[in-house]
mmCIF file of C-alpha atoms in Angstrom:
data_model
loop_
_atom_site.group_PDB
_atom_site.id
_atom_site.type_symbol
_atom_site.label_atom_id
_atom_site.label_comp_id
_atom_site.label_asym_id
_atom_site.label_seq_id
_atom_site.Cartn_x
_atom_site.Cartn_y
_atom_site.Cartn_z
ATOM 1 C CA PHE H 1 52.160 84.984 49.015
ATOM 2 C CA SER H 2 50.531 84.017 52.301
ATOM 3 C CA ALA H 3 53.924 83.168 53.856
ATOM 4 C CA MET H 4 55.051 86.751 53.297
ATOM 5 C CA ASN H 5 51.798 88.184 54.650
ATOM 6 C CA ILE H 6 51.870 85.994 57.756
ATOM 7 C CA SER H 7 55.537 86.703 58.481
ATOM 8 C CA GLY H 8 54.993 90.381 57.689
ATOM 9 C CA SER H 9 52.361 90.546 60.419
ATOM 10 C CA GLY H 10 54.860 88.841 62.737
ATOM 11 C CA LEU H 11 57.528 91.395 61.841
ATOM 12 C CA SER H 12 55.178 94.254 62.562
ATOM 13 C CA THR H 13 54.086 92.770 65.889
ATOM 14 C CA MET H 14 57.643 92.005 66.991
ATOM 15 C CA ARG H 15 58.801 95.511 65.990
ATOM 16 C CA SER H 16 56.056 96.991 68.153
ATOM 17 C CA TRP H 17 57.020 94.690 71.031
ATOM 18 C CA LEU H 18 60.687 95.704 70.651
ATOM 19 C CA ASP H 19 59.674 99.385 70.724
ATOM 20 C CA VAL H 20 57.600 98.881 73.880
ATOM 21 C CA LEU H 21 60.370 96.922 75.619
ATOM 22 C CA SER H 22 62.956 99.545 74.685
ATOM 23 C CA ASN H 23 60.769 102.272 76.151
ATOM 24 C CA ASN H 24 60.256 100.286 79.358
ATOM 25 C CA ILE H 25 63.994 99.656 79.726
ATOM 26 C CA ALA H 26 64.840 103.286 78.987
ATOM 27 C CA ASN H 27 62.492 104.412 81.774
ATOM 28 C CA VAL H 28 63.400 101.842 84.436
ATOM 29 C CA ASN H 29 65.104 104.575 86.499
ATOM 30 C CA THR H 30 62.551 107.335 85.885
ATOM 31 C CA ALA H 31 61.715 108.849 89.259
ATOM 32 C CA THR H 32 58.580 110.854 89.952
ATOM 33 C CA SER H 33 57.330 112.617 93.033
ATOM 34 C CA THR H 34 55.381 110.572 95.542
ATOM 35 C CA SER H 35 52.313 112.688 94.845
ATOM 36 C CA GLY H 36 52.174 111.525 91.210
ATOM 37 C CA PRO H 37 52.004 108.200 89.421
ATOM 38 C CA ALA H 38 55.116 106.183 88.602
ATOM 39 C CA PHE H 39 56.140 105.565 85.002
ATOM 40 C CA GLN H 40 53.882 102.784 83.785
ATOM 41 C CA ALA H 41 55.448 99.997 81.776
ATOM 42 C CA THR H 42 53.583 99.044 78.622
ATOM 43 C CA TYR H 43 52.914 95.439 77.659
ATOM 44 C CA VAL H 44 51.834 93.902 74.359
ATOM 45 C CA ASP H 45 48.843 91.593 74.025
ATOM 46 C CA ALA H 46 48.774 89.782 70.695
ATOM 47 C CA GLN H 47 46.664 87.034 69.228
ATOM 48 C CA ALA H 48 46.568 84.869 66.155
ATOM 49 C CA VAL H 49 44.516 86.038 63.207
ATOM 50 C CA PRO H 50 42.211 83.329 61.841
ATOM 51 C CA GLY H 51 43.439 82.019 58.533
ATOM 52 C CA ALA H 52 41.899 80.375 55.541
ATOM 53 C CA THR H 53 39.683 77.310 55.758
ATOM 54 C CA ASP H 54 42.629 75.138 54.659
ATOM 55 C CA GLY H 55 44.095 75.376 58.164
ATOM 56 C CA SER H 56 46.816 77.894 57.383
ATOM 57 C CA GLY H 57 47.206 80.760 59.802
ATOM 58 C CA GLY H 58 46.456 84.374 59.110
ATOM 59 C CA GLY H 59 49.312 85.885 61.076
ATOM 60 C CA VAL H 60 49.221 87.812 64.305
ATOM 61 C CA THR H 61 47.912 91.167 65.466
ATOM 62 C CA ILE H 62 48.243 93.346 68.537
ATOM 63 C CA THR H 63 44.975 93.440 70.463
ATOM 64 C CA ASP H 64 45.915 95.663 73.393
ATOM 65 C CA LEU H 65 48.753 97.666 74.962
ATOM 66 C CA PRO H 66 47.976 97.436 78.683
ATOM 67 C CA LYS H 67 49.861 99.564 81.173
ATOM 68 C CA GLY H 68 51.577 98.402 84.346
ATOM 69 C CA SER H 69 50.989 99.683 87.840
ATOM 70 C CA ALA H 70 50.986 103.444 88.414
ATOM 71 C CA THR H 71 51.727 102.794 92.093
ATOM 72 C CA GLY H 72 55.310 101.770 91.415
ATOM 73 C CA ARG H 73 57.574 101.443 94.412
ATOM 74 C CA LEU H 74 58.815 104.012 96.881
ATOM 75 C CA THR H 75 62.586 104.400 96.958
ATOM 76 C CA TYR H 76 64.649 106.389 99.398
ATOM 77 C CA GLN H 77 66.619 108.989 97.406
ATOM 78 C CA PRO H 78 66.960 112.094 99.581
ATOM 79 C CA ASP H 79 69.305 113.784 97.058
ATOM 80 C CA ASN H 80 66.755 113.549 94.245
ATOM 81 C CA PRO H 81 65.108 116.935 93.563
ATOM 82 C CA LEU H 82 61.741 115.148 93.286
ATOM 83 C CA ALA H 83 62.038 113.582 96.760
ATOM 84 C CA ASP H 84 59.319 114.322 99.283
ATOM 85 C CA LYS H 85 60.051 115.671 102.782
ATOM 86 C CA ASN H 86 60.947 112.129 103.921
ATOM 87 C CA GLY H 87 63.395 111.612 101.030
ATOM 88 C CA TYR H 88 61.265 109.215 98.942
ATOM 89 C CA VAL H 89 60.537 109.170 95.213
ATOM 90 C CA ARG H 90 58.232 106.926 93.226
ATOM 91 C CA MET H 91 60.011 104.523 90.854
ATOM 92 C CA PRO H 92 58.437 102.287 88.202
ATOM 93 C CA ASP H 93 57.750 98.694 89.153
ATOM 94 C CA ILE H 94 59.628 97.199 86.205
ATOM 95 C CA ASP H 95 61.407 93.845 86.419
ATOM 96 C CA MET H 96 64.572 94.384 84.390
ATOM 97 C CA GLY H 97 65.219 90.622 84.093
ATOM 98 C CA GLU H 98 61.775 90.078 82.616
ATOM 99 C CA GLN H 99 62.212 92.980 80.202
ATOM 100 C CA MET H 100 65.614 91.739 79.009
ATOM 101 C CA GLY H 101 64.322 88.185 78.594
ATOM 102 C CA ASN H 102 61.380 89.447 76.559
ATOM 103 C CA LEU H 103 63.741 91.615 74.522
ATOM 104 C CA ILE H 104 65.722 88.533 73.500
ATOM 105 C CA ILE H 105 62.528 86.629 72.642
ATOM 106 C CA ALA H 106 61.178 89.506 70.545
ATOM 107 C CA GLN H 107 64.502 89.965 68.761
ATOM 108 C CA ARG H 108 64.739 86.269 67.877
ATOM 109 C CA ALA H 109 61.122 86.186 66.713
ATOM 110 C CA PHE H 110 61.760 89.247 64.536
ATOM 111 C CA GLN H 111 64.828 87.562 63.012
ATOM 112 C CA SER H 112 62.858 84.355 62.396
ATOM 113 C CA ASN H 113 60.053 86.182 60.609
ATOM 114 C CA ALA H 114 62.577 88.095 58.494
ATOM 115 C CA ALA H 115 64.256 84.798 57.558
ATOM 116 C CA VAL H 116 60.907 83.291 56.506
ATOM 117 C CA ILE H 117 60.227 86.292 54.263
ATOM 118 C CA ASP H 118 63.716 85.981 52.763
ATOM 119 C CA ARG H 119 63.237 82.257 52.053
ATOM 120 C CA ALA H 120 59.761 82.808 50.615
ATOM 121 C CA LYS H 121 61.157 85.489 48.315
ATOM 122 C CA ASP H 122 63.836 83.060 47.121
ATOM 123 C CA ILE H 123 61.232 80.348 46.453
ATOM 124 C CA TYR H 124 58.912 82.715 44.574
ATOM 125 C CA THR H 125 61.839 84.049 42.528
ATOM 126 C CA ALA H 126 62.933 80.499 41.658
ATOM 127 C CA ALA H 127 59.376 79.607 40.602
ATOM 128 C CA ILE H 128 59.218 82.669 38.345
ATOM 129 C CA ASN H 129 62.572 81.765 36.801
ATOM 130 C CA ILE H 130 61.384 78.221 36.056
ATOM 131 C CA GLY H 131 58.574 79.693 34.023
ATOM 132 C CA LYS H 132 60.968 81.989 32.133
ATOM 133 C CA ASN H 133 63.292 79.164 31.085
ATOM 134 C CA THR H 134 60.604 77.108 29.316
#
């Protein structure tokens, strides 16, 4: 059942990455006052888990959730109620193109891991049925 365990760890990691990316995208236009920090994007650091001595992998795990810059970028929005006396607010320094690209990668990786689990289930079920028919 190692295929299911390995892909299950991939599913969990990709789900967490999708959640983080969704939060970053949802807050791309979150303005704060210039006296406070900007919304900080979250990133996912993951690494492979050592597997068995036979060379098979052990899956993947999240090792850290680092935050982006709290400095953000100053944007001129004089109509914003959070604007300072000069009309500036602090916006997050989030690259929407990067976030959307990562969202596609995470979604495809999630789908791939789900497909591996589905195929492994089919193989294990077929093996069980072979034993039943003898």
